[in-house]
Amino acid sequence: MIKIRNVYKRFGTQEVLRGVSLDIEEGKTTAILGPSGTGKSVLLKLITGLMLVDSGEITIGDQSMTSAKNPHERRLICQRMGVLFQGAALFDSMNLIDNVAFPLRYTLKIPESEVIARSVEMLEQVGLAGKELALPGEVSIGMRKRVGIARAMVVEPEVILFDEPNTGLDPEVGQEIYELIRDTQRERGFTGIVVSHEIPEVFQVCDRVAMLYRGEVQINGAVDEFLACEKPVVQQFVRGDTVGPIELS
């Protein structure tokens, strides 16, 4: 579904991604793991076209994001994707239903009655029936994450990207968000990418695991392959050790 080939990205003198190559399988969920600051979120921004690669290629299905000639062409490819940003990135001045409806109004020419019906349905699906008119500041962080997931799904995308879905959540609410991701993926069959540094919690939603460190892929395989990998950098990350090749900031 998504092919990433030999991708490099630099900011000034800092080389964030160094020849990253990955295959994201269609209809499966891949977790991209690694310590903070190792390029995980940058890779998501390159996949969605929010940033441009320095070199390499990213294709979404049969469309090349890196070969798109202008922002308009990148936006057309992006319509195949939904994104849950780290902080949910809701519009504070809009109520919850208008937040969910935003991509429908922005990308699709459908009657307003259908926009409202689909948005209400999505809020119900993520457990927020009756909260349609609340503002983001009037609900909990966990509820805002649910709204973000509803907004990502409302256009029925082929791919959904979840950037640190549990950031700022206590363990119980974080577990609920992971269960929601898992259940909606099984129901809708989208291709999922979950960026996280949380293990083992993320394993319950993913079919495959790719670990980044210092801008390079350390392993890309099934969960059991990841856990059995003998590379010191992978084992240190799995165990959470403070001593090893991973430099702790």
mmCIF file of C-alpha atoms in Angstrom:
data_model
loop_
_atom_site.group_PDB
_atom_site.id
_atom_site.type_symbol
_atom_site.label_atom_id
_atom_site.label_comp_id
_atom_site.label_asym_id
_atom_site.label_seq_id
_atom_site.Cartn_x
_atom_site.Cartn_y
_atom_site.Cartn_z
ATOM 1 C CA MET A 1 0.000 0.000 0.000
ATOM 2 C CA ILE A 2 2.711 2.491 1.055
ATOM 3 C CA LYS A 3 6.251 2.109 -0.184
ATOM 4 C CA ILE A 4 9.095 4.181 1.255
ATOM 5 C CA ARG A 5 12.346 3.898 -0.622
ATOM 6 C CA ASN A 6 15.753 5.246 0.444
ATOM 7 C CA VAL A 7 14.317 8.444 1.989
ATOM 8 C CA TYR A 8 16.627 11.121 3.347
ATOM 9 C CA LYS A 9 15.652 14.260 5.260
ATOM 10 C CA ARG A 10 17.936 16.891 6.731
ATOM 11 C CA PHE A 11 17.337 20.078 8.704
ATOM 12 C CA GLY A 12 20.440 22.223 8.438
ATOM 13 C CA THR A 13 23.332 20.066 9.603
ATOM 14 C CA GLN A 14 21.046 17.527 11.315
ATOM 15 C CA GLU A 15 20.341 14.450 9.208
ATOM 16 C CA VAL A 16 17.027 13.163 10.599
ATOM 17 C CA LEU A 17 16.335 10.305 8.162
ATOM 18 C CA ARG A 18 19.151 8.404 6.503
ATOM 19 C CA GLY A 19 18.034 6.067 3.757
ATOM 20 C CA VAL A 20 14.763 4.844 5.269
ATOM 21 C CA SER A 21 13.006 2.062 3.330
ATOM 22 C CA LEU A 22 9.729 0.508 4.521
ATOM 23 C CA ASP A 23 6.693 -1.289 3.137
ATOM 24 C CA ILE A 24 3.369 -0.604 4.880
ATOM 25 C CA GLU A 25 1.030 -3.504 4.132
ATOM 26 C CA GLU A 26 -2.495 -2.814 2.904
ATOM 27 C CA GLY A 27 -5.220 -3.455 5.463
ATOM 28 C CA LYS A 28 -2.696 -3.939 8.277
ATOM 29 C CA THR A 29 -1.472 -1.668 11.067
ATOM 30 C CA THR A 30 2.244 -0.928 11.351
ATOM 31 C CA ALA A 31 3.748 0.619 14.469
ATOM 32 C CA ILE A 32 6.734 2.910 13.915
ATOM 33 C CA LEU A 33 8.669 2.902 17.171
ATOM 34 C CA GLY A 34 11.812 4.472 18.532
ATOM 35 C CA PRO A 35 13.135 6.908 21.114
ATOM 36 C CA SER A 36 12.030 10.538 21.028
ATOM 37 C CA GLY A 37 13.691 12.655 18.359
ATOM 38 C CA THR A 38 14.585 9.788 16.057
ATOM 39 C CA GLY A 39 12.519 10.874 13.044
ATOM 40 C CA LYS A 40 9.196 9.075 13.530
ATOM 41 C CA SER A 41 6.924 12.130 13.269
ATOM 42 C CA VAL A 42 9.049 13.571 10.453
ATOM 43 C CA LEU A 43 8.443 10.369 8.491
ATOM 44 C CA LEU A 44 4.672 10.804 8.939
ATOM 45 C CA LYS A 45 4.879 14.363 7.636
ATOM 46 C CA LEU A 46 6.773 13.150 4.580
ATOM 47 C CA ILE A 47 4.165 10.445 3.919
ATOM 48 C CA THR A 48 1.363 13.022 4.061
ATOM 49 C CA GLY A 49 3.257 15.572 1.969
ATOM 50 C CA LEU A 50 3.410 18.149 4.775
ATOM 51 C CA MET A 51 7.184 18.027 4.288
ATOM 52 C CA LEU A 52 9.211 17.204 1.191
ATOM 53 C CA VAL A 53 11.922 14.555 1.077
ATOM 54 C CA ASP A 54 15.479 15.571 0.245
ATOM 55 C CA SER A 55 15.829 12.372 -1.787
ATOM 56 C CA GLY A 56 14.109 9.025 -2.139
ATOM 57 C CA GLU A 57 10.522 8.144 -3.002
ATOM 58 C CA ILE A 58 7.223 7.618 -1.189
ATOM 59 C CA THR A 59 4.257 6.077 -3.000
ATOM 60 C CA ILE A 60 0.690 5.733 -1.745
ATOM 61 C CA GLY A 61 -0.824 2.902 -3.737
ATOM 62 C CA ASP A 62 -0.080 3.777 -7.354
ATOM 63 C CA GLN A 63 0.534 7.486 -6.665
ATOM 64 C CA SER A 64 3.925 9.006 -5.911
ATOM 65 C CA MET A 65 3.847 11.661 -3.206
ATOM 66 C CA THR A 66 7.427 12.654 -3.978
ATOM 67 C CA SER A 67 6.719 13.071 -7.704
ATOM 68 C CA ALA A 68 3.722 15.362 -7.133
ATOM 69 C CA LYS A 69 4.460 18.606 -8.940
ATOM 70 C CA ASN A 70 2.762 21.061 -6.592
ATOM 71 C CA PRO A 71 0.769 21.363 -3.335
ATOM 72 C CA HIS A 72 -2.508 20.751 -5.182
ATOM 73 C CA GLU A 73 -1.353 17.344 -6.437
ATOM 74 C CA ARG A 74 -0.103 16.454 -2.946
ATOM 75 C CA ARG A 75 -3.462 17.435 -1.441
ATOM 76 C CA LEU A 76 -5.264 15.150 -3.899
ATOM 77 C CA ILE A 77 -3.131 12.220 -2.756
ATOM 78 C CA CYS A 78 -3.682 13.250 0.876
ATOM 79 C CA GLN A 79 -7.423 12.809 0.404
ATOM 80 C CA ARG A 80 -6.734 9.074 0.595
ATOM 81 C CA MET A 81 -5.441 9.541 4.163
ATOM 82 C CA GLY A 82 -6.705 10.593 7.567
ATOM 83 C CA VAL A 83 -4.476 11.793 10.408
ATOM 84 C CA LEU A 84 -4.773 11.868 14.186
ATOM 85 C CA PHE A 85 -2.239 14.473 15.307
ATOM 86 C CA GLN A 86 -0.461 14.298 18.670
ATOM 87 C CA GLY A 87 -2.660 16.851 20.419
ATOM 88 C CA ALA A 88 -5.734 16.036 18.288
ATOM 89 C CA ALA A 89 -5.315 19.524 16.682
ATOM 90 C CA LEU A 90 -8.971 20.484 16.987
ATOM 91 C CA PHE A 91 -10.263 23.962 16.160
ATOM 92 C CA ASP A 92 -10.972 25.516 19.575
ATOM 93 C CA SER A 93 -13.660 27.865 18.223
ATOM 94 C CA MET A 94 -15.645 25.044 16.568
ATOM 95 C CA ASN A 95 -17.929 22.625 18.359
ATOM 96 C CA LEU A 96 -17.198 18.912 18.102
ATOM 97 C CA ILE A 97 -19.520 18.178 15.214
ATOM 98 C CA ASP A 98 -18.058 21.011 13.132
ATOM 99 C CA ASN A 99 -14.554 19.725 13.871
ATOM 100 C CA VAL A 100 -15.516 16.299 12.553
ATOM 101 C CA ALA A 101 -17.362 17.798 9.582
ATOM 102 C CA PHE A 102 -14.448 20.028 8.538
ATOM 103 C CA PRO A 103 -12.745 17.589 6.105
ATOM 104 C CA LEU A 104 -16.100 16.706 4.541
ATOM 105 C CA ARG A 105 -16.865 20.361 3.858
ATOM 106 C CA TYR A 106 -13.321 21.038 2.682
ATOM 107 C CA THR A 107 -12.815 18.083 0.337
ATOM 108 C CA LEU A 108 -16.224 16.719 -0.720
ATOM 109 C CA LYS A 109 -19.119 18.374 -2.525
ATOM 110 C CA ILE A 110 -21.983 16.683 -0.696
ATOM 111 C CA PRO A 111 -25.232 18.091 0.746
ATOM 112 C CA GLU A 112 -24.987 19.651 4.203
ATOM 113 C CA SER A 113 -27.562 17.172 5.480
ATOM 114 C CA GLU A 114 -25.209 14.327 4.582
ATOM 115 C CA VAL A 115 -22.271 16.155 6.188
ATOM 116 C CA ILE A 116 -24.173 16.416 9.462
ATOM 117 C CA ALA A 117 -25.467 12.841 9.316
ATOM 118 C CA ARG A 118 -22.018 11.381 8.707
ATOM 119 C CA SER A 119 -20.435 13.543 11.412
ATOM 120 C CA VAL A 120 -23.067 12.574 13.987
ATOM 121 C CA GLU A 121 -22.572 8.913 13.089
ATOM 122 C CA MET A 122 -18.807 9.176 13.571
ATOM 123 C CA LEU A 123 -19.154 10.858 16.964
ATOM 124 C CA GLU A 124 -21.527 8.083 18.009
ATOM 125 C CA GLN A 125 -19.043 5.459 16.826
ATOM 126 C CA VAL A 126 -16.253 6.893 19.006
ATOM 127 C CA GLY A 127 -18.539 7.081 22.040
ATOM 128 C CA LEU A 128 -19.423 10.778 22.003
ATOM 129 C CA ALA A 129 -23.150 10.743 21.240
ATOM 130 C CA GLY A 130 -24.791 13.805 22.780
ATOM 131 C CA LYS A 131 -21.536 15.837 22.815
ATOM 132 C CA GLU A 132 -21.951 17.290 19.316
ATOM 133 C CA LEU A 133 -22.339 20.922 20.395
ATOM 134 C CA ALA A 134 -19.617 20.958 23.060
ATOM 135 C CA LEU A 135 -16.434 22.934 22.422
ATOM 136 C CA PRO A 136 -13.040 21.189 22.641
ATOM 137 C CA GLY A 137 -12.207 23.127 25.804
ATOM 138 C CA GLU A 138 -15.308 21.725 27.486
ATOM 139 C CA VAL A 139 -14.338 18.047 27.167
ATOM 140 C CA SER A 140 -11.452 15.923 28.437
ATOM 141 C CA ILE A 141 -8.192 15.267 26.584
ATOM 142 C CA GLY A 142 -9.324 11.694 25.965
ATOM 143 C CA MET A 143 -12.552 12.927 24.391
ATOM 144 C CA ARG A 144 -10.611 15.326 22.188
ATOM 145 C CA LYS A 145 -8.527 12.380 20.967
ATOM 146 C CA ARG A 146 -11.760 10.547 20.134
ATOM 147 C CA VAL A 147 -12.962 13.555 18.136
ATOM 148 C CA GLY A 148 -9.627 13.545 16.303
ATOM 149 C CA ILE A 149 -10.120 9.881 15.408
ATOM 150 C CA ALA A 150 -13.688 10.582 14.236
ATOM 151 C CA ARG A 151 -12.429 13.425 12.029
ATOM 152 C CA ALA A 152 -9.701 11.201 10.581
ATOM 153 C CA MET A 153 -12.242 8.486 9.703
ATOM 154 C CA VAL A 154 -15.173 10.571 8.491
ATOM 155 C CA VAL A 155 -13.962 10.764 4.884
ATOM 156 C CA GLU A 156 -13.523 6.958 4.853
ATOM 157 C CA PRO A 157 -9.795 7.077 3.997
ATOM 158 C CA GLU A 158 -7.720 4.148 2.821
ATOM 159 C CA VAL A 159 -4.942 5.047 5.272
ATOM 160 C CA ILE A 160 -5.050 6.523 8.786
ATOM 161 C CA LEU A 161 -1.932 7.768 10.550
ATOM 162 C CA PHE A 162 -1.887 8.048 14.347
ATOM 163 C CA ASP A 163 0.892 10.250 15.729
ATOM 164 C CA GLU A 164 1.539 9.361 19.398
ATOM 165 C CA PRO A 165 -2.165 8.685 20.087
ATOM 166 C CA ASN A 166 -1.637 8.344 23.856
ATOM 167 C CA THR A 167 0.288 11.571 24.453
ATOM 168 C CA GLY A 168 -0.990 13.325 27.575
ATOM 169 C CA LEU A 169 -3.373 10.539 28.591
ATOM 170 C CA ASP A 170 -3.443 8.530 31.804
ATOM 171 C CA PRO A 171 -3.045 4.734 31.377
ATOM 172 C CA GLU A 172 -6.761 3.917 31.577
ATOM 173 C CA VAL A 173 -7.781 6.472 28.951
ATOM 174 C CA GLY A 174 -4.786 5.538 26.815
ATOM 175 C CA GLN A 175 -5.937 1.928 26.843
ATOM 176 C CA GLU A 176 -9.397 3.031 25.702
ATOM 177 C CA ILE A 177 -7.871 4.927 22.767
ATOM 178 C CA TYR A 178 -5.825 1.898 21.700
ATOM 179 C CA GLU A 179 -8.943 -0.294 21.904
ATOM 180 C CA LEU A 180 -10.829 2.229 19.775
ATOM 181 C CA ILE A 181 -8.062 2.217 17.144
ATOM 182 C CA ARG A 182 -7.978 -1.580 17.121
ATOM 183 C CA ASP A 183 -11.753 -2.007 16.892
ATOM 184 C CA THR A 184 -12.296 0.607 14.177
ATOM 185 C CA GLN A 185 -9.448 -0.803 12.071
ATOM 186 C CA ARG A 186 -10.974 -4.276 12.255
ATOM 187 C CA GLU A 187 -14.380 -2.910 11.306
ATOM 188 C CA ARG A 188 -13.289 -0.612 8.488
ATOM 189 C CA GLY A 189 -10.154 -2.364 7.219
ATOM 190 C CA PHE A 190 -8.036 0.752 6.661
ATOM 191 C CA THR A 191 -4.244 0.645 6.484
ATOM 192 C CA GLY A 192 -2.924 2.042 9.749
ATOM 193 C CA ILE A 193 0.357 3.598 10.868
ATOM 194 C CA VAL A 194 0.846 4.254 14.580
ATOM 195 C CA VAL A 195 3.843 6.307 15.681
ATOM 196 C CA SER A 196 4.709 5.642 19.301
ATOM 197 C CA HIS A 197 7.471 5.085 21.834
ATOM 198 C CA GLU A 198 5.198 3.070 24.148
ATOM 199 C CA ILE A 199 5.771 -0.649 24.435
ATOM 200 C CA PRO A 200 4.244 -3.124 25.036
ATOM 201 C CA GLU A 201 0.948 -1.168 24.896
ATOM 202 C CA VAL A 202 1.149 -0.446 21.172
ATOM 203 C CA PHE A 203 1.493 -4.136 20.304
ATOM 204 C CA GLN A 204 -2.235 -4.684 20.835
ATOM 205 C CA VAL A 205 -3.085 -2.571 17.767
ATOM 206 C CA CYS A 206 -0.305 -3.452 15.321
ATOM 207 C CA ASP A 207 0.463 -6.331 12.979
ATOM 208 C CA ARG A 208 4.030 -5.221 12.256
ATOM 209 C CA VAL A 209 6.702 -3.141 13.933
ATOM 210 C CA ALA A 210 9.376 -0.897 12.434
ATOM 211 C CA MET A 211 11.928 0.687 14.770
ATOM 212 C CA LEU A 212 13.841 3.844 13.891
ATOM 213 C CA TYR A 213 17.008 5.022 15.594
ATOM 214 C CA ARG A 214 19.337 7.759 14.381
ATOM 215 C CA GLY A 215 17.259 8.043 11.234
ATOM 216 C CA GLU A 216 17.680 4.421 10.164
ATOM 217 C CA VAL A 217 15.407 1.381 10.249
ATOM 218 C CA GLN A 218 16.742 -1.037 12.860
ATOM 219 C CA ILE A 219 14.133 -3.746 12.254
ATOM 220 C CA ASN A 220 10.893 -4.169 10.323
ATOM 221 C CA GLY A 221 8.890 -7.290 11.078
ATOM 222 C CA ALA A 222 6.135 -8.965 13.053
ATOM 223 C CA VAL A 223 5.832 -8.265 16.773
ATOM 224 C CA ASP A 224 7.440 -11.575 17.748
ATOM 225 C CA GLU A 225 10.334 -10.902 15.364
ATOM 226 C CA PHE A 226 10.806 -7.489 16.946
ATOM 227 C CA LEU A 227 10.840 -8.908 20.470
ATOM 228 C CA ALA A 228 13.283 -11.665 19.469
ATOM 229 C CA CYS A 229 15.672 -9.337 17.622
ATOM 230 C CA GLU A 230 19.153 -9.572 19.138
ATOM 231 C CA LYS A 231 20.449 -6.204 17.937
ATOM 232 C CA PRO A 232 21.639 -4.331 21.058
ATOM 233 C CA VAL A 233 19.788 -1.134 20.122
ATOM 234 C CA VAL A 234 16.498 -3.032 19.774
ATOM 235 C CA GLN A 235 16.977 -4.988 22.991
ATOM 236 C CA GLN A 236 17.792 -1.824 24.953
ATOM 237 C CA PHE A 237 14.632 -0.161 23.654
ATOM 238 C CA VAL A 238 12.487 -3.233 24.421
ATOM 239 C CA ARG A 239 13.830 -3.555 27.973
ATOM 240 C CA GLY A 240 13.935 0.172 28.656
ATOM 241 C CA ASP A 241 17.541 -0.066 29.851
ATOM 242 C CA THR A 242 19.459 3.125 30.582
ATOM 243 C CA VAL A 243 22.765 1.554 29.490
ATOM 244 C CA GLY A 244 23.374 0.646 25.872
ATOM 245 C CA PRO A 245 23.844 2.102 22.386
ATOM 246 C CA ILE A 246 20.803 4.407 22.681
ATOM 247 C CA GLU A 247 21.952 7.776 23.961
ATOM 248 C CA LEU A 248 19.496 9.107 26.549
ATOM 249 C CA SER A 249 18.922 12.860 26.563
#
